Short mmCIF file of C-alpha atoms in Angstrom, two decimals:
data_model
loop_
_atom_site.label_atom_id
_atom_site.label_comp_id
_atom_site.label_asym_id
_atom_site.label_seq_id
_atom_site.Cartn_x
_atom_site.Cartn_y
_atom_site.Cartn_z
CA MET A 1 -0.04 0.00 0.02
CA ASN A 2 1.63 3.22 -1.19
CA GLY A 3 1.02 6.73 0.04
CA ARG A 4 -1.30 7.68 -2.81
CA VAL A 5 -3.60 4.68 -2.21
CA LEU A 6 -3.66 5.46 1.52
CA ARG A 7 -4.55 9.06 0.83
CA ILE A 8 -7.41 7.98 -1.37
CA GLU A 9 -8.72 5.55 1.27
CA LEU A 10 -8.59 8.17 3.92
CA ARG A 11 -10.46 10.67 1.82
CA ARG A 12 -13.17 8.30 0.47
CA SER A 13 -13.77 5.99 3.56
CA VAL A 14 -15.12 6.24 7.06
CA ALA A 15 -11.56 5.62 8.41
CA PRO A 16 -10.94 9.23 9.62
CA TRP A 17 -14.34 9.16 11.32
CA ALA A 18 -13.27 5.98 13.17
CA GLY A 19 -10.39 7.97 14.65
CA VAL A 20 -12.71 10.80 15.59
CA VAL A 21 -15.19 8.49 17.24
CA VAL A 22 -12.46 6.94 19.33
CA LEU A 23 -10.70 10.14 20.38
CA VAL A 24 -13.42 12.70 20.97
CA PRO A 25 -15.78 10.65 23.17
CA ALA A 26 -12.81 9.30 25.10
CA LEU A 27 -11.51 12.78 25.98
CA THR A 28 -14.99 13.97 26.64
CA PHE A 29 -15.60 11.01 29.04
CA LEU A 30 -12.30 11.76 30.86
CA TYR A 31 -12.66 15.48 31.19
CA LEU A 32 -16.35 15.91 31.78
CA LEU A 33 -17.15 12.95 34.11
CA ASP A 34 -15.76 13.39 37.54
CA GLY A 35 -14.63 10.32 39.39
CA THR A 36 -11.63 8.04 39.95
CA TRP A 37 -10.15 9.23 36.67
CA TRP A 38 -8.97 12.49 38.27
CA SER A 39 -8.53 11.42 41.96
CA GLY A 40 -5.70 9.91 44.06
CA THR A 41 -2.56 8.17 43.06
CA THR A 42 -4.26 6.12 40.35
CA ALA A 43 -5.64 9.02 38.42
CA TRP A 44 -5.05 8.84 34.65
CA THR A 45 -2.67 11.82 34.75
CA ALA A 46 -0.84 10.87 38.00
CA GLN A 47 1.50 8.02 36.95
CA TRP A 48 2.46 6.21 33.79
CA THR A 49 1.01 2.79 34.64
CA PRO A 50 -2.42 4.18 35.82
CA LEU A 51 -2.49 6.27 32.57
CA ALA A 52 -2.16 3.06 30.49
CA MET A 53 -4.65 1.15 32.71
CA LYS A 54 -7.25 3.87 32.74
CA THR A 55 -7.13 4.56 28.99
CA ARG A 56 -7.33 0.73 28.39
CA SER A 57 -10.48 0.65 30.56
CA LEU A 58 -12.18 3.06 28.09
CA LEU A 59 -12.12 0.19 25.58
CA PHE A 60 -15.24 -1.13 27.37
CA TYR A 61 -17.19 1.01 24.88
CA LEU A 62 -14.51 2.11 22.34
CA TRP A 63 -13.90 -1.44 21.23
CA PRO A 64 -17.47 -2.17 20.25
CA LEU A 65 -17.54 1.14 18.43
CA ALA A 66 -14.40 0.13 16.49
CA ILE A 67 -15.94 -3.14 15.47
CA GLY A 68 -19.11 -1.44 14.34
CA LEU A 69 -17.22 1.18 12.36
CA GLY A 70 -15.09 -1.53 10.82
CA ALA A 71 -18.20 -3.36 9.73
CA LEU A 72 -19.56 -0.15 8.24
CA GLN A 73 -16.33 0.20 6.30
CA GLY A 74 -16.60 -3.44 5.15
CA LEU A 75 -20.00 -2.75 3.60
CA ARG A 76 -18.68 -0.04 1.27
CA ASP A 77 -18.35 -2.23 -1.83
CA HIS A 78 -21.72 -3.90 -1.22
CA ARG A 79 -23.47 -0.48 -0.74
CA SER A 80 -21.95 0.87 -3.94
CA LYS A 81 -22.86 -2.31 -5.82
CA MET A 82 -19.25 -2.80 -6.97
CA SER A 83 -18.51 -6.17 -5.55
CA GLU A 84 -18.78 -8.08 -8.78
CA LEU A 85 -16.86 -5.44 -10.74
CA LEU A 86 -13.94 -5.50 -8.32
CA THR A 87 -13.76 -9.23 -8.35
CA SER A 88 -13.35 -9.18 -12.12
CA THR A 89 -10.27 -6.93 -12.01
CA PRO A 90 -6.74 -8.36 -12.14
CA ARG A 91 -5.65 -6.73 -8.85
CA PRO A 92 -5.52 -9.38 -6.12
CA ALA A 93 -8.22 -9.12 -3.46
CA ARG A 94 -5.54 -9.02 -0.72
CA HIS A 95 -4.19 -5.74 -2.05
CA ARG A 96 -7.61 -4.10 -1.80
CA ALA A 97 -8.03 -5.60 1.69
CA VAL A 98 -4.73 -4.19 2.90
CA ALA A 99 -5.65 -0.71 1.69
CA LEU A 100 -9.18 -0.91 3.28
CA ALA A 101 -7.90 -2.31 6.64
CA GLY A 102 -4.68 -0.24 6.66
CA ALA A 103 -6.41 3.14 6.50
CA THR A 104 -8.74 2.32 9.42
CA ALA A 105 -5.89 0.72 11.44
CA ILE A 106 -3.71 3.85 11.10
CA THR A 107 -6.52 6.23 12.09
CA LEU A 108 -7.53 4.12 15.12
CA ALA A 109 -3.91 3.71 16.32
CA SER A 110 -3.29 7.45 15.82
CA ALA A 111 -6.42 8.37 17.84
CA PHE A 112 -5.46 6.08 20.69
CA ALA A 113 -1.87 7.36 20.64
CA VAL A 114 -3.12 10.99 20.83
CA LEU A 115 -5.28 10.02 23.79
CA VAL A 116 -2.31 8.57 25.61
CA LEU A 117 -0.15 11.50 24.63
CA VAL A 118 -2.65 14.00 26.15
CA GLY A 119 -2.40 12.07 29.39
CA GLY A 120 1.35 11.58 29.19
CA VAL A 121 2.05 15.26 28.87
CA GLN A 122 0.24 15.77 32.23
CA VAL A 123 1.89 12.77 33.83
CA LEU A 124 5.29 14.32 33.14
CA GLY A 125 4.33 17.28 35.31
CA HIS A 126 3.01 15.09 38.14
CA THR A 127 5.68 12.46 38.74
CA GLU A 128 9.44 12.02 38.85
CA TYR A 129 9.24 8.35 38.24
CA THR A 130 9.52 7.42 34.59
CA HIS A 131 9.61 3.89 32.98
CA LEU A 132 8.51 1.98 30.00
CA GLY A 133 6.69 -0.76 31.77
CA TRP A 134 3.35 0.80 30.86
CA LEU A 135 3.95 0.77 27.11
CA PRO A 136 2.90 -2.93 26.48
CA ILE A 137 -0.47 -2.11 28.14
CA SER A 138 -1.14 0.67 25.70
CA LEU A 139 0.20 -1.22 22.66
CA VAL A 140 -2.20 -4.18 23.40
CA GLY A 141 -5.03 -1.57 23.63
CA VAL A 142 -4.18 -0.36 20.10
CA LEU A 143 -4.08 -3.92 18.89
CA PHE A 144 -7.58 -4.43 20.39
CA LEU A 145 -9.00 -1.55 18.40
CA VAL A 146 -7.27 -2.43 15.14
CA ALA A 147 -8.04 -6.18 15.42
CA GLY A 148 -11.72 -5.39 16.30
CA ALA A 149 -12.08 -3.09 13.37
CA VAL A 150 -10.48 -5.62 10.90
CA LEU A 151 -12.80 -8.34 12.25
CA GLY A 152 -15.79 -6.11 11.75
CA MET A 153 -14.78 -5.41 8.13
CA GLY A 154 -14.38 -9.08 7.40
CA ALA A 155 -17.68 -9.99 9.10
CA ALA A 156 -19.54 -7.32 7.14
CA ARG A 157 -18.02 -8.52 3.87
CA ALA A 158 -19.17 -12.04 4.68
CA LEU A 159 -22.67 -10.91 5.85
CA PRO A 160 -23.42 -7.80 3.78
CA SER A 161 -26.40 -6.45 5.51
CA PRO A 162 -27.24 -3.04 6.95
CA LEU A 163 -27.95 -4.78 10.24
CA THR A 164 -24.42 -6.24 10.54
CA PRO A 165 -22.62 -3.11 11.94
CA PRO A 166 -25.06 -2.39 14.69
CA ALA A 167 -25.44 -6.18 15.47
CA LEU A 168 -21.64 -6.62 15.78
CA ALA A 169 -21.26 -3.42 17.94
CA MET A 170 -23.99 -4.59 20.29
CA GLY A 171 -22.64 -8.09 20.42
CA ALA A 172 -19.14 -6.80 21.25
CA PHE A 173 -20.65 -4.54 23.99
CA VAL A 174 -22.58 -7.48 25.57
CA PHE A 175 -19.40 -9.50 25.40
CA THR A 176 -17.30 -6.99 27.36
CA ALA A 177 -20.11 -6.51 29.78
CA LEU A 178 -20.44 -10.23 30.53
CA MET A 179 -16.59 -10.56 30.90
CA HIS A 180 -16.69 -7.77 33.41
CA MET A 181 -19.78 -8.76 35.37
CA SER A 182 -20.40 -12.49 35.30
CA LEU A 183 -18.75 -14.87 32.77
CA GLY A 184 -15.27 -13.33 33.38
CA ARG A 185 -15.53 -13.47 37.21
CA THR A 186 -15.19 -16.26 39.70
CA GLU A 187 -16.89 -16.17 43.18
CA THR A 188 -14.52 -16.40 46.10
CA SER A 189 -14.61 -16.24 49.85
CA THR A 190 -12.19 -14.30 52.07
CA ALA A 191 -10.59 -15.61 55.17
CA ASP A 192 -13.42 -13.99 57.10
CA GLY A 193 -16.09 -15.79 55.10
CA LEU A 194 -17.01 -12.69 53.06
CA THR A 195 -18.18 -13.39 49.51
CA SER A 196 -16.42 -11.65 46.73
CA THR A 197 -15.46 -12.09 43.08
CA GLU A 198 -12.22 -11.99 41.24
CA PRO A 199 -11.37 -11.98 37.49
CA ASN A 200 -10.63 -15.27 35.78
CA ARG A 201 -8.57 -15.96 32.62
CA VAL A 202 -11.61 -15.74 30.37
CA SER A 203 -11.99 -12.14 31.38
CA LEU A 204 -8.64 -11.37 29.82
CA LEU A 205 -10.15 -11.94 26.39
CA SER A 206 -12.02 -8.65 27.01
CA PRO A 207 -10.30 -5.34 26.14
CA THR A 208 -11.17 -3.69 29.42
CA LEU A 209 -9.27 -4.02 32.65
CA GLU A 210 -10.12 -4.19 36.43
CA ASP A 211 -10.08 -0.90 38.36
CA VAL A 212 -6.62 -0.92 39.88
CA ARG A 213 -6.29 0.44 43.47
CA GLU A 214 -2.45 1.03 43.48
CA ALA A 215 -0.22 2.86 41.17
CA PHE A 216 2.40 0.17 41.23
CA VAL A 217 0.11 -2.64 40.16
CA THR A 218 0.56 -3.71 36.54
CA LEU A 219 -0.25 -6.56 34.16
CA SER A 220 1.98 -9.58 34.04
CA ALA A 221 3.96 -10.62 30.99
CA PRO A 222 1.75 -13.65 30.30
CA VAL A 223 -1.28 -11.45 30.06
CA HIS A 224 0.38 -9.40 27.35
CA VAL A 225 1.50 -12.52 25.45
CA GLY A 226 -1.87 -14.25 25.70
CA GLN A 227 -3.89 -11.20 24.64
CA THR A 228 -1.56 -10.50 21.68
CA ILE A 229 -2.05 -14.11 20.44
CA TRP A 230 -5.79 -13.82 20.74
CA LEU A 231 -5.78 -10.40 18.90
CA LEU A 232 -3.44 -11.59 16.16
CA GLY A 233 -5.87 -14.52 15.55
CA MET A 234 -8.83 -12.06 15.52
CA ALA A 235 -7.14 -9.79 12.97
CA ALA A 236 -6.13 -12.75 10.82
CA THR A 237 -9.64 -13.96 10.75
CA GLY A 238 -10.92 -10.49 9.80
CA PHE A 239 -8.48 -10.21 7.06
CA ALA A 240 -9.15 -13.68 5.72
CA LEU A 241 -12.90 -12.91 5.65
CA LEU A 242 -12.09 -9.75 3.68
CA VAL A 243 -10.42 -11.74 0.87
CA ALA A 244 -12.57 -14.85 1.04
CA ALA A 245 -14.73 -15.44 -2.03
CA THR A 246 -16.49 -18.71 -1.29
CA PRO A 247 -18.50 -20.13 1.71
CA ARG A 248 -15.78 -22.74 2.28
CA ALA A 249 -13.07 -20.03 2.41
CA ARG A 250 -15.12 -18.09 4.87
CA LEU A 251 -15.51 -21.04 7.18
CA THR A 252 -11.80 -21.73 6.94
CA ALA A 253 -11.13 -18.04 7.87
CA LEU A 254 -12.62 -18.68 11.33
CA THR A 255 -9.75 -20.99 12.18
CA PRO A 256 -7.21 -18.25 13.33
CA VAL A 257 -9.63 -16.59 15.79
CA LEU A 258 -10.65 -19.91 17.30
CA ALA A 259 -7.06 -21.18 17.56
CA GLY A 260 -5.95 -17.86 19.01
CA ALA A 261 -8.63 -18.04 21.66
CA VAL A 262 -7.60 -21.57 22.62
CA ILE A 263 -3.85 -20.88 22.71
CA ALA A 264 -4.44 -17.59 24.60
CA LEU A 265 -6.47 -19.36 27.27
CA VAL A 266 -3.56 -21.81 27.74
CA VAL A 267 -1.08 -18.89 28.09
CA LEU A 268 -3.15 -16.56 30.15
CA PRO A 269 -2.82 -17.00 33.96
CA ALA A 270 -5.69 -18.55 35.90
CA ASP A 271 -4.96 -16.91 39.22
CA ALA A 272 -5.91 -13.22 39.58
CA ARG A 273 -2.79 -12.64 41.62
CA ARG A 274 -0.75 -13.61 38.51
CA MET A 275 -2.74 -11.31 36.22
CA TYR A 276 -2.40 -8.13 38.17
CA VAL A 277 1.01 -8.08 39.80
CA VAL A 278 3.24 -5.64 41.69
CA ASP A 279 5.82 -3.78 39.68
CA LYS A 280 8.89 -4.34 41.91
CA ALA A 281 10.75 -1.39 40.52
CA ALA A 282 7.82 0.96 41.08
CA SER A 283 7.08 -0.35 44.55
CA GLU A 284 10.79 -0.06 45.75
CA LEU A 285 11.10 2.13 48.82
CA VAL A 286 12.88 5.50 48.93
CA CYS A 287 13.63 6.61 52.45
CA ASP A 288 14.48 9.70 54.52
CA GLY A 289 15.54 8.05 57.78
CA PRO A 290 12.66 6.03 59.19
CA VAL A 291 10.16 7.49 56.70
CA CYS A 292 9.76 5.59 53.32
CA VAL A 293 7.65 5.91 50.25
CA THR A 294 7.53 3.94 46.99
CA LYS A 295 9.39 5.26 43.88
CA THR A 296 6.10 6.28 42.34
CA GLN A 297 5.60 8.80 45.20
CA GLN A 298 9.17 9.84 45.72
CA ALA A 299 8.33 13.48 44.99
CA ARG A 300 6.10 13.53 48.16
CA LEU A 301 8.88 12.26 50.45
CA ALA A 302 10.16 15.75 51.35
CA ASP A 303 6.74 16.91 52.56
CA LEU A 304 6.18 13.64 54.48
CA ALA A 305 9.55 13.16 56.20
CA GLY A 306 9.18 15.96 58.82
CA PRO A 307 5.57 15.08 59.92
CA GLY A 308 6.46 11.43 59.86
CA LYS A 309 9.46 11.76 62.17
CA GLU A 310 7.42 13.97 64.53
CA ALA A 311 4.60 11.37 64.58
CA LEU A 312 7.13 8.76 65.57
CA ARG A 313 8.46 11.00 68.34
CA LEU A 314 5.07 11.54 69.83
CA LEU A 315 4.10 7.91 69.60
CA HIS A 316 7.29 6.94 71.38
CA GLY A 317 6.62 9.45 74.08
CA ALA A 318 3.09 8.03 74.64
CA LEU A 319 3.66 4.28 74.10
CA GLY A 320 7.34 3.85 75.11
CA ASP A 321 8.80 0.61 73.79
CA GLN A 322 5.59 -0.44 72.32
CA ALA A 323 5.67 2.43 69.81
CA PRO A 324 6.36 1.88 66.11
CA ASP A 325 9.84 2.93 64.85
CA SER A 326 9.13 3.55 61.10
CA VAL A 327 6.56 5.13 58.73
CA ARG A 328 6.11 3.40 55.42
CA GLU A 329 3.79 3.57 52.47
CA ASN A 330 1.84 0.34 52.34
CA THR A 331 2.87 -1.84 49.38
CA ALA A 332 0.64 -4.86 50.21
CA VAL A 333 -1.85 -5.73 47.41
CA LEU A 334 -4.65 -7.85 48.80
CA PRO A 335 -7.79 -9.19 47.17
CA GLU A 336 -10.94 -7.03 47.40
CA GLY A 337 -12.95 -7.85 50.52
CA SER A 338 -10.03 -9.27 52.41
CA THR A 339 -8.98 -8.06 55.88
CA PRO A 340 -6.12 -5.61 55.94
CA ARG A 341 -2.73 -6.64 57.52
CA TRP A 342 -0.97 -4.28 59.87
CA SER A 343 2.42 -4.18 61.66
CA ARG A 344 3.00 -3.22 65.22
CA GLY A 345 6.47 -1.81 64.54
CA THR A 346 5.56 0.21 61.38
CA VAL A 347 3.07 2.90 60.68
CA LEU A 348 1.61 1.79 57.31
CA PHE A 349 -0.27 4.43 55.27
CA ASP A 350 -1.67 4.90 51.83
CA PHE A 351 -1.68 8.20 49.97
CA ASP A 352 -5.23 7.54 48.82
CA ASP A 353 -6.48 7.33 52.40
CA ASP A 354 -8.85 10.14 53.06
CA THR A 355 -7.10 11.26 56.26
CA ILE A 356 -3.66 11.34 54.47
CA ALA A 357 -4.46 12.56 50.98
CA THR A 358 -5.07 16.24 51.76
CA ALA A 359 -3.28 16.59 55.09
CA LYS A 360 -0.10 18.71 55.40
CA GLY A 361 2.20 19.72 58.18
CA GLU A 362 0.71 19.34 61.60
CA GLU A 363 -2.47 17.74 60.30
CA LEU A 364 -0.34 15.16 58.49
CA THR A 365 1.49 14.37 61.79
CA TRP A 366 -1.92 13.81 63.49
CA ALA A 367 -3.13 11.61 60.57
CA LEU A 368 0.02 9.41 60.84
CA ILE A 369 -0.42 9.11 64.65
CA ALA A 370 -4.01 8.11 64.16
CA LYS A 371 -2.93 5.46 61.57
CA GLY A 372 -0.29 4.17 63.90
CA MET A 373 -2.77 3.75 66.72
CA VAL A 374 -5.82 2.46 64.75
CA PRO A 375 -4.93 1.68 61.09
CA GLY A 376 -8.43 0.49 60.34
CA CYS A 377 -10.03 -2.94 59.58
CA THR A 378 -12.52 -2.02 56.82
CA PRO A 379 -12.23 -4.80 54.15
CA VAL A 380 -10.06 -3.96 51.20
CA GLY A 381 -12.01 -1.94 48.57
CA TRP A 382 -14.82 -1.20 50.96
CA SER A 383 -15.70 1.98 52.85
CA GLY A 384 -17.41 2.65 56.05
CA LEU A 385 -17.65 4.84 59.23
CA GLY A 386 -17.89 3.37 62.68
CA GLY A 387 -15.83 2.02 65.55
CA ASP A 388 -12.48 2.42 63.95
CA GLU A 389 -13.05 6.16 63.31
CA TYR A 390 -14.27 6.68 66.87
CA ALA A 391 -11.33 4.69 68.33
CA ARG A 392 -8.85 6.59 66.13
CA THR A 393 -10.11 9.90 67.33
CA VAL A 394 -9.89 8.86 70.98
CA ALA A 395 -6.37 7.38 70.53
CA LEU A 396 -5.10 10.47 68.77
CA GLY A 397 -6.54 12.64 71.49
CA TRP A 398 -4.86 10.50 74.15
CA VAL A 399 -1.43 10.93 72.49
CA LEU A 400 -1.83 14.70 72.00
CA GLY A 401 -3.66 15.46 75.22
CA ASP A 402 -6.65 16.92 73.40
CA LEU A 403 -9.17 15.79 70.73
CA LYS A 404 -8.11 16.94 67.31
CA PRO A 405 -10.22 16.75 64.07
CA LEU A 406 -8.94 14.53 61.37
CA GLY A 407 -9.34 15.43 57.72
CA GLY A 408 -10.98 13.46 54.96
CA THR A 409 -14.53 13.62 56.36
CA SER A 410 -17.29 16.28 56.10
CA ALA A 411 -18.05 18.67 58.98
CA ARG A 412 -21.25 16.68 59.78
CA MET A 413 -19.24 13.46 60.02
CA ARG A 414 -16.54 15.07 62.18
CA GLY A 415 -19.25 16.27 64.47
CA GLU A 416 -20.72 12.79 64.71
CA VAL A 417 -17.27 11.25 65.44
CA GLU A 418 -16.46 13.76 68.06
CA ALA A 419 -19.92 13.36 69.74
CA GLU A 420 -19.22 9.61 70.04
CA ALA A 421 -15.52 9.88 70.92
CA ARG A 422 -15.45 12.78 73.48
CA PRO A 423 -17.27 10.87 76.43
CA VAL A 424 -14.92 7.86 75.96
CA TRP A 425 -11.88 10.16 75.82
CA LYS A 426 -12.96 11.94 78.97
CA GLU A 427 -13.46 8.60 80.74
CA LEU A 428 -10.07 7.33 79.57
CA LYS A 429 -8.24 10.45 80.75
CA ALA A 430 -9.88 10.19 84.14
CA LEU A 431 -8.32 6.79 84.72
CA PRO A 432 -4.84 6.30 86.39
CA ARG A 433 -1.94 6.46 83.93
CA ALA A 434 -1.22 2.66 84.20
CA GLU A 435 -4.87 1.86 83.53
CA GLN A 436 -4.88 4.27 80.58
CA LEU A 437 -1.82 2.59 79.03
CA SER A 438 -3.26 -0.83 79.67
CA ARG A 439 -6.54 -0.01 77.87
CA ILE A 440 -4.66 1.67 74.98
CA ASN A 441 -2.39 -1.33 74.48
CA ALA A 442 -5.44 -3.64 74.48
CA MET A 443 -7.08 -1.32 71.97
CA ARG A 444 -4.04 -1.44 69.69
CA ALA A 445 -3.90 -5.21 69.88
CA ALA A 446 -7.48 -5.38 68.69
CA ALA A 447 -6.93 -2.71 66.09
CA LEU A 448 -3.76 -4.30 64.57
CA SER A 449 -5.09 -7.85 64.47
CA CYS A 450 -8.61 -6.82 63.31
CA LYS A 451 -10.12 -9.02 66.01
CA GLY A 452 -12.62 -7.23 68.25
CA ASP A 453 -13.90 -3.66 68.25
CA PRO A 454 -11.15 -1.24 69.41
CA PHE A 455 -13.68 1.40 70.40
CA ASP A 456 -15.47 -1.16 72.55
CA VAL A 457 -12.08 -1.95 74.27
CA LEU A 458 -11.52 1.75 74.91
CA SER A 459 -14.97 2.00 76.39
CA GLY A 460 -14.15 -0.76 78.82
CA GLY A 461 -16.66 -3.08 77.13
CA ALA A 462 -14.18 -5.89 76.38
CA SER A 463 -11.71 -7.82 78.48
CA ARG A 464 -8.25 -6.41 78.48
#
């Protein structure tokens, strides 16, 4: 395919519109809809890997559109009633197929590249950590769009009906939805008996990805390899359908996509913990004395070091030898619904924690003290307000000598927390020092092990 042929295809086909339909709705979705796209350490403009993962998740609806537009492109000869004329020319059918598929592939790839570039420019201004580990995620995303469009072209050439494009687009959308909601998920139970679900290997045949909670979580190499095999088979089937002239050839053309799916399912990992893995380089700790963050957040270490060291000093003054001796960003990646795991000797925190995210200076010191005393036992991926918040407020007040408001909650919620916590704090402060320390240590034991209610312990309602 030379440049002249490509220019003609771009001018006379729907290929440019395919690029517009991918790029404009995607940017509109990202910029106009508020949500996780713009918040926290996994925002699409915060780090390179979240950028790749978030833009890939847009394929939930972009991929069906690409298939539908590809099918519309594949109907061009049928709509113009030129099919018989073109088959009578000496030019091989594969040449026409390359020109037809190539124009659409270039525009779709360019549109997705522009989408990633828009986010990448902003990522450069938000992080000091750069790497290329995110690139395979985006490249597979491009391959999903191109392979889907080529498959749509071939299917429309084999089934030349005005209903083919919308039927294919809707079928692709239903497929991605089922992979994300039911067929692609396996029901599991946590150690506490809570029911949850996790993705299985079939879900990886879908273009979309799970919502990732940590910036240093990425896809494993077997996922990239398996998805590439599946997509190459899909593209090969689409191209074979484009050039097939007989029913037998069209049936034979289905072989690559079926073989690709079978081989991909053999290569793709079965365990969700081998699909989404920790990037060891990104999660490596960068420290200033006893205060450490991951490489992805190394730009925030300077603001964290002072409050972190002050929090350790105050905790040691209150707890003595029982106090933690380090502050570290939490790098544990646990299944959704599982119970968090905490350390007695380390204050573990997450920059996406509401009490940590917006705190600075003295307020950050208070937030770290609170996390060191009552880190929280809400199951991973869940949210809630209750005994942990009340106990955290009482424990912080005990360390500082006065109740202090913690950020991350509304004024109404802070008022509710203080109303519950103040009577218990007053009761605790009225006890002899030895009794106070005994009750605080029992509360920490319950809070760190996630066994029992720490606020109930502080209230004197549990054995100590």
